Each structure stands twice: as C-alpha cells, then as structure tokens.
CSV table of C-alpha atoms and ligand atoms in Angstrom, one decimal:
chain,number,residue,atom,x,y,z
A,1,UNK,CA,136.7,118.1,99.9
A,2,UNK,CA,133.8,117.6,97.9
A,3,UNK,CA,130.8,115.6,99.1
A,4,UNK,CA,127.9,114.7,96.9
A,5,UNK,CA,125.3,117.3,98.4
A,6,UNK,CA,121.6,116.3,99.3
A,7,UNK,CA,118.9,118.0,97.7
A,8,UNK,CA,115.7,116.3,100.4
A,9,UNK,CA,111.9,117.6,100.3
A,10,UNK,CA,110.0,117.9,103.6
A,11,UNK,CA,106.4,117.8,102.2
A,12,UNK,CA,105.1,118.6,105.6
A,13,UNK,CA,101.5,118.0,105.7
A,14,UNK,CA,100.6,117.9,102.5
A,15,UNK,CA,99.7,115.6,99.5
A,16,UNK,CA,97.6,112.5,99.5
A,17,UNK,CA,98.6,109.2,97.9
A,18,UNK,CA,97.0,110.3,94.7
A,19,UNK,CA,98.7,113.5,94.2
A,20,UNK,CA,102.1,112.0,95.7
A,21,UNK,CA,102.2,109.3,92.3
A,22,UNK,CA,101.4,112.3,90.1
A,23,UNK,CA,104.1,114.3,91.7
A,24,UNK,CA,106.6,111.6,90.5
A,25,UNK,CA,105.2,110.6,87.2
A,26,UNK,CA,106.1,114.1,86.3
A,27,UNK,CA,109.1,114.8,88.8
A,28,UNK,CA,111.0,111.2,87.8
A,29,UNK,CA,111.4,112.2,84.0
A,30,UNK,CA,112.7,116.0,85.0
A,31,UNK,CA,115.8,114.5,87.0
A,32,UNK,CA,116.0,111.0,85.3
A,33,UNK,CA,119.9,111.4,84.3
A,34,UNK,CA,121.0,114.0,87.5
A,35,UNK,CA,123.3,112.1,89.1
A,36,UNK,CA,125.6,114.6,90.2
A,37,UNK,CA,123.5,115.1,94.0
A,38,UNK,CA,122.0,112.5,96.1
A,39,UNK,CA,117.5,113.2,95.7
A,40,UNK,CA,115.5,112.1,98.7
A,41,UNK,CA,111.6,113.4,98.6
A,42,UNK,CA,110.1,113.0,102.3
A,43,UNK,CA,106.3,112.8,102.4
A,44,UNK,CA,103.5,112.2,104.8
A,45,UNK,CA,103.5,108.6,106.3
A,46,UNK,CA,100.3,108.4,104.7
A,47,UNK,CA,102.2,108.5,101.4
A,48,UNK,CA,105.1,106.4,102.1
A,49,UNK,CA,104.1,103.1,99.9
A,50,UNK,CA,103.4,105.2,96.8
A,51,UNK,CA,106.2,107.1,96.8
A,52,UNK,CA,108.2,103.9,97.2
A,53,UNK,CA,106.4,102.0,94.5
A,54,UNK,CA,106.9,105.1,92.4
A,55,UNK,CA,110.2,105.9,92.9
A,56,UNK,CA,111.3,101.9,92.6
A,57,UNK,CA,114.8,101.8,90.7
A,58,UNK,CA,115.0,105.5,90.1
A,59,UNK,CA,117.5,108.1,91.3
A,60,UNK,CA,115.4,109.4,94.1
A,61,UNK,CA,115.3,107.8,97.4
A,62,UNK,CA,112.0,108.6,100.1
A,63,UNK,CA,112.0,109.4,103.7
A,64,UNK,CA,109.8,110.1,106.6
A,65,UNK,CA,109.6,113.1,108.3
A,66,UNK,CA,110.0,111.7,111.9
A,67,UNK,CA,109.9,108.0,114.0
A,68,UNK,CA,109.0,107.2,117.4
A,69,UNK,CA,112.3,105.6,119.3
A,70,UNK,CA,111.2,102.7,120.6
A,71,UNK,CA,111.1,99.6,118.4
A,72,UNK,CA,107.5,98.8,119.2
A,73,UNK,CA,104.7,99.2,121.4
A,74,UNK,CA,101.7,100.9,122.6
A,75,UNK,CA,102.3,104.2,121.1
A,76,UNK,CA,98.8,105.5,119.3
A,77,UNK,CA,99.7,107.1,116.4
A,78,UNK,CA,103.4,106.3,115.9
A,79,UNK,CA,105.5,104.7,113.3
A,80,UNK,CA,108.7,102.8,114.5
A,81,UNK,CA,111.7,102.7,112.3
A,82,UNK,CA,111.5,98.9,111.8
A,83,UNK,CA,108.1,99.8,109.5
A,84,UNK,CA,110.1,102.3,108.0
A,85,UNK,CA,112.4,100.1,106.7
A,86,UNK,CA,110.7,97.4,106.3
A,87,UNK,CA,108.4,99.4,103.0
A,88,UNK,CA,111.7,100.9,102.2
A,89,UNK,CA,112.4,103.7,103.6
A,90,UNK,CA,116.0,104.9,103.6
A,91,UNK,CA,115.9,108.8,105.1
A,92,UNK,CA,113.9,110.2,108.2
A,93,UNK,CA,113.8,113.7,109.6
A,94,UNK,CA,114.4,114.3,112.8
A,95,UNK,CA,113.5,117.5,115.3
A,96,UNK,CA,112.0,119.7,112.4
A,97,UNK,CA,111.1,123.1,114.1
A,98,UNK,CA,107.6,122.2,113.5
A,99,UNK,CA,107.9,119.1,115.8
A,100,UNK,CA,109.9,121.0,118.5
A,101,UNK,CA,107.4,123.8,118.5
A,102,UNK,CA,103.8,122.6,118.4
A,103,UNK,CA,104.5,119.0,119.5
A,104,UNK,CA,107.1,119.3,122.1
A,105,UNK,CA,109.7,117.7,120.9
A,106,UNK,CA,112.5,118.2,123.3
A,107,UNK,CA,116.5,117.8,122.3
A,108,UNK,CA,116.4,114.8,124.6
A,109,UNK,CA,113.7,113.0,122.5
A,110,UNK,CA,115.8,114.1,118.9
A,111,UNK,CA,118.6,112.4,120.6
A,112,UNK,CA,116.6,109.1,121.3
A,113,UNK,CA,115.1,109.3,117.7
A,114,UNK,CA,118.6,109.9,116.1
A,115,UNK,CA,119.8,107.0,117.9
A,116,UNK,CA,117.3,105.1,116.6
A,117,UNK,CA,117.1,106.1,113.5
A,118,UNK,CA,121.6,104.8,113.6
A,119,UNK,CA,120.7,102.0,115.3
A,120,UNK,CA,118.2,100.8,112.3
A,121,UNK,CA,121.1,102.1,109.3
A,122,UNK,CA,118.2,104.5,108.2
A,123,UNK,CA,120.2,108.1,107.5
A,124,UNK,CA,118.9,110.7,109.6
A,125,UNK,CA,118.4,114.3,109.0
A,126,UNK,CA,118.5,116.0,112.4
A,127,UNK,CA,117.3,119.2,112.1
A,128,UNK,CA,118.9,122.1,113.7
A,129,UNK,CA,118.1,126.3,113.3
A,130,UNK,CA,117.5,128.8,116.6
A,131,UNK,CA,118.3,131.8,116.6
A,132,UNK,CA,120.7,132.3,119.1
A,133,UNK,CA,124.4,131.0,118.6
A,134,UNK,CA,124.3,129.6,122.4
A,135,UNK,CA,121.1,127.7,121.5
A,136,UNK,CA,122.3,126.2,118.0
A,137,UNK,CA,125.5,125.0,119.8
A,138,UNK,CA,123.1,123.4,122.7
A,139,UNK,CA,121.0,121.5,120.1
A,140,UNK,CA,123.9,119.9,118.3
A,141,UNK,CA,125.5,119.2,121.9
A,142,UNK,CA,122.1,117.4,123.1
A,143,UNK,CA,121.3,116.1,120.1
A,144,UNK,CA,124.7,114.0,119.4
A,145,UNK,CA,124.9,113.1,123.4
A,146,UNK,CA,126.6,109.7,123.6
A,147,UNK,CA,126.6,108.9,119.8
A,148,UNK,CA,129.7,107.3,119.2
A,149,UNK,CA,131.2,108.5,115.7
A,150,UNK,CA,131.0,105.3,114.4
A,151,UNK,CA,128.3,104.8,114.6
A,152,UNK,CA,127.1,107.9,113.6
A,153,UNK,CA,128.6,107.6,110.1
A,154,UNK,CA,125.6,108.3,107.8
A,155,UNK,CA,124.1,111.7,110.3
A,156,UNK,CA,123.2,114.3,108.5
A,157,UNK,CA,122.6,117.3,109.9
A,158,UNK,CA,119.8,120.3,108.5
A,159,UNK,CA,120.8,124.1,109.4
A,160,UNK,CA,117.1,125.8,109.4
A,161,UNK,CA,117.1,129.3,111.1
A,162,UNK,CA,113.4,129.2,112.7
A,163,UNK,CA,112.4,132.7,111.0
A,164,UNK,CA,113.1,131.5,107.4
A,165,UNK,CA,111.0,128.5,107.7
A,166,UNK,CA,108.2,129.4,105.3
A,167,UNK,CA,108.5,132.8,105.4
A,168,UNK,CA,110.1,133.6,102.4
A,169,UNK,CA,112.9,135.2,103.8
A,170,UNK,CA,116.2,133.3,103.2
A,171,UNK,CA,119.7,133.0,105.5
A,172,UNK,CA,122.0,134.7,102.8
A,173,UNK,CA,125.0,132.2,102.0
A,174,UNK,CA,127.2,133.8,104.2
A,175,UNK,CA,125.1,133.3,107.1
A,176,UNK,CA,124.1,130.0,106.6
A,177,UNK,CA,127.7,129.5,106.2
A,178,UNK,CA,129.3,131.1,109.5
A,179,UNK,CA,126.3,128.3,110.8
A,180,UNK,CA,126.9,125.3,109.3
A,181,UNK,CA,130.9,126.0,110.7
A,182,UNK,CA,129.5,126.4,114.3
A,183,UNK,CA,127.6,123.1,113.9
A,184,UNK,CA,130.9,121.8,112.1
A,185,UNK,CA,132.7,122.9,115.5
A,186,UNK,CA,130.1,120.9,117.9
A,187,UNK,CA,130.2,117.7,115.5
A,188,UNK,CA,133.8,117.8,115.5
A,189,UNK,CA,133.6,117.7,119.7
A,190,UNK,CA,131.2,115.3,119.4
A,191,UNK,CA,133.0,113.2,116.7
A,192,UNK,CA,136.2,114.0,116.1
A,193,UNK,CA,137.6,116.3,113.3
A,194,UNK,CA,137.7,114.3,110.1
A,195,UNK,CA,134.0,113.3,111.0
A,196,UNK,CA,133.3,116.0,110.7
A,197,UNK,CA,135.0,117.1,107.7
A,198,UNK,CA,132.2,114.7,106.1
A,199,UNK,CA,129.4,115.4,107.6
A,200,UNK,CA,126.8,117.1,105.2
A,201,UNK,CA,125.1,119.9,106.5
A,202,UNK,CA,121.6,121.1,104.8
A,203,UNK,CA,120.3,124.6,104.6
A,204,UNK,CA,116.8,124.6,104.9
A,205,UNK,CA,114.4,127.6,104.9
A,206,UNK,CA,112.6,128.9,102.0
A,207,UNK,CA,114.7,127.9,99.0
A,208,UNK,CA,114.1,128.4,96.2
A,209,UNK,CA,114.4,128.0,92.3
A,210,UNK,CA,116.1,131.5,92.5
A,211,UNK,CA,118.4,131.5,95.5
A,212,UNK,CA,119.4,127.5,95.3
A,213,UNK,CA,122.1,128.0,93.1
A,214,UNK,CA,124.2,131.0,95.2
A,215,UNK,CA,123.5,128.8,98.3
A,216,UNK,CA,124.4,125.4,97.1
A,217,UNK,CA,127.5,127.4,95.5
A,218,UNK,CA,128.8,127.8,99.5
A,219,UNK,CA,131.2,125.3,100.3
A,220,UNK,CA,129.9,124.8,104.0
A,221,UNK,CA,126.8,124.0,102.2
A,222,UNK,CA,126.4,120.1,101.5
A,223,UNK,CA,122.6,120.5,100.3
A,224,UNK,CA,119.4,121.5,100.8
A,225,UNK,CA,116.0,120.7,102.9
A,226,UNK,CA,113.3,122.5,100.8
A,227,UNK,CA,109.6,122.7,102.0
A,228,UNK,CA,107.0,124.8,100.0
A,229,UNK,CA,109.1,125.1,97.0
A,230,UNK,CA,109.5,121.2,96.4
A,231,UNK,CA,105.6,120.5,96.0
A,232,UNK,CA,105.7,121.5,92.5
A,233,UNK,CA,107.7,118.7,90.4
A,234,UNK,CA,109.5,121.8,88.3
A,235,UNK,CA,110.0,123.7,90.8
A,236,UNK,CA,111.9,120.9,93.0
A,237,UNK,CA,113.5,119.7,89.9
A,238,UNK,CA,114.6,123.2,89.5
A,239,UNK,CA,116.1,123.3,92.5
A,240,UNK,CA,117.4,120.3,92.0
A,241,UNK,CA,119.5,121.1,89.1
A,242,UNK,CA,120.3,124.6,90.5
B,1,PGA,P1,110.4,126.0,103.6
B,1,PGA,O1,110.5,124.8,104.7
B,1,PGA,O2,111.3,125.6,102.4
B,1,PGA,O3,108.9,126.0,103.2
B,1,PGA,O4,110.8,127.3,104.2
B,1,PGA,C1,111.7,124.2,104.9
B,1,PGA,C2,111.5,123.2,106.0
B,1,PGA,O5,110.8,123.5,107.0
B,1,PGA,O6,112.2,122.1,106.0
C-alpha cells in the first residue's frame, strides 16, 4: 500500500523569528508545486507565529516539538495543546531522545502527551529509537498504553536509533527497516493489524540530501524526521524532493 510519506523538520533549538521567515521566503518557492509527500517544518515555540504566518496557504504545514498534557494550569514554562492549535498548529513531537535524555521524559509522560496531543486532533509524532530490540518494543508498548485505535487514527510514529541522532552516522535502509516492522508488530498489538498497515513510520537520524533517497526508497519507510540537515532551505528542500 502506498501512503503519502512525511518529510517533518525538528529544528531543535535553533532559529529565531527572524531567521525562521527567511528560512521560508526561500524554502516556500523550492517545494511550491511538491505535492507528492505531506511537508511539516517543526520550530522552536518561540517561532511558531512566524512560521504560521509564513507558511499561510502553502504546502507546508508547522509543528511543535513537544506539549505539556494538561489542558491548563500552573506549569512555568509550558505550552498546552489548546495554544497550539489555537495559532495553528497541526503537528507536535512527542518523546524526542533529547527530551527523554536531558529532561526526563519518561514513557509514561509520552503516553499522557500522545493522548493529548489525540485528544486535541493535533497529529503527533511519537518518537521512538534505543538501541536494544527489548527497549524499542517497551517504548511503543508504554507509549500506546490504553490508546484506543480509533482514536489513534492520525499517530505517527518516528524510528530514531539514539547513536545516529546528530552524529552523522545513518541506520542503513535495511536496518531502519527490520525496525520500523518491530514497531509495526507492537502497533498492530496495540491497534489491530490494518491500523497498522497505515501507520507511517519516520526514520530520523542524520539524513541527508545524499542518503534520503535510498532510505525513503524502503517500503517500511513512510518518511523522514530530519534535524541538522533541514536548517538550510536547499538542503531540506533537497531532501524533500529526494
Ligand atoms: P539529525 O536529528 O537529523 O540532526 O540527526 C534528527 C532528530 O533528532 O530528529
């Protein structure tokens, strides 16, 4: 079956609001008639409203790069996914490595964040990627707990093996593969089977111009989460296009 594959930036912590119009005044033209993959640029909160303005009535959708689960409250320094909507948001990732590793993110709190993230209609990008089989399985198992397949209908799911995460090294496309077919297996637990026949599962870790096009090839592979290499408008236009 084919699925329209999603090609999504994770800006991480860069760009201001300044450099994030300038990215798309130059990016928008690049892509302008690519409508054979779904585009979604994620950038810091900071940057949300510009990217939005920019981006208004173009091809390329914008995300966040995570959410707090509650709807509101006294949370210093969170973002809930009703203010994500309401400036028009329509992606968020959830669990990046990052997040797990220097901020704690447990596979509890991705659950409550994908949850939310369903709850709103926002499409999230859970992000998966130990190195351990075992592990991988765990994270999918935890982070679909009691997620009905209903309403888990627009879950997508990231494959990003920790030691290609800005590194430069890359999961060749078999190995991303035999992945993305174990997290096929849990989601299919989780979900049932023709769930997860849809599902689109991202690789992320250090693509690039020159490897996108033998990974997006894969047929386990429904798109792409690309970091460092989608700063540069070419560059992620390349990638784009692979
Ligand atoms: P990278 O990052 O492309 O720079 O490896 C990917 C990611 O962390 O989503």
């Amino acid at each position: 079956m084919t699925k329209k594959k999603l090609i999504a930036a994770n800006w991480k912590m860069y760009k201001n609001p300044a450099q994030t119009r300038e990215f798309f005044r130059e990016f928008l033209p690049l892509v302008a008639d690519h409508t054979r993959d779904e585009i979604v640029v994620c950038p810091p909160y900071i940057d949300l409203c510009a990217a939005v303005e920019e981006t208004k009535g173009s091809n390329v959708g914008v995300g966040a790069q995570d959410l707090h689960w509650e709807k509101e409250g006294a949370y210093t320094g969170e973002i809930s996914r009703s203010m994500l909507l309401d400036i028009g948001c329509t992606h968020v990732i959830i669990g990046h490595s990052e997040r797990r590793q220097y901020f704690g993110e447990t596979d509890d709190v991705v659950n409550l964040k994908l949850k939310a993230a369903l709850e709103a209609g926002l499409t999230p990008i859970v992000c998966v990627g130990e190195v351990t089989e075992d592990v991988l399985r765990r994270q999918c198992l935890r982070a679909f707990h009691a997620v009905s397949s209903k309403k888990a209908g627009r879950l997508v799911v990231a494959y990003e093996p920790v030691w290609a995460i800005g590194t430069g090294k890359t999961a060749t496309p078999q190995l991303a593969s035999d992945a993305h077919i174990v997290i096929r297996g849990e989601a299919a637990k989780a979900f049932g089977q023709e769930f997860a026949d849809k599902l689109r599962i991202l690789y992320g870790g250090s693509v690039k111009p020159e490897n996108a096009k033998a990974l997006m090839s894969e047929e386990e592979i429904d798109g792409a989460l690309v970091g460092g290499a989608s700063l540069d408008p070419k560059s992620f236009a390349t990638i784009v296009k692979y």
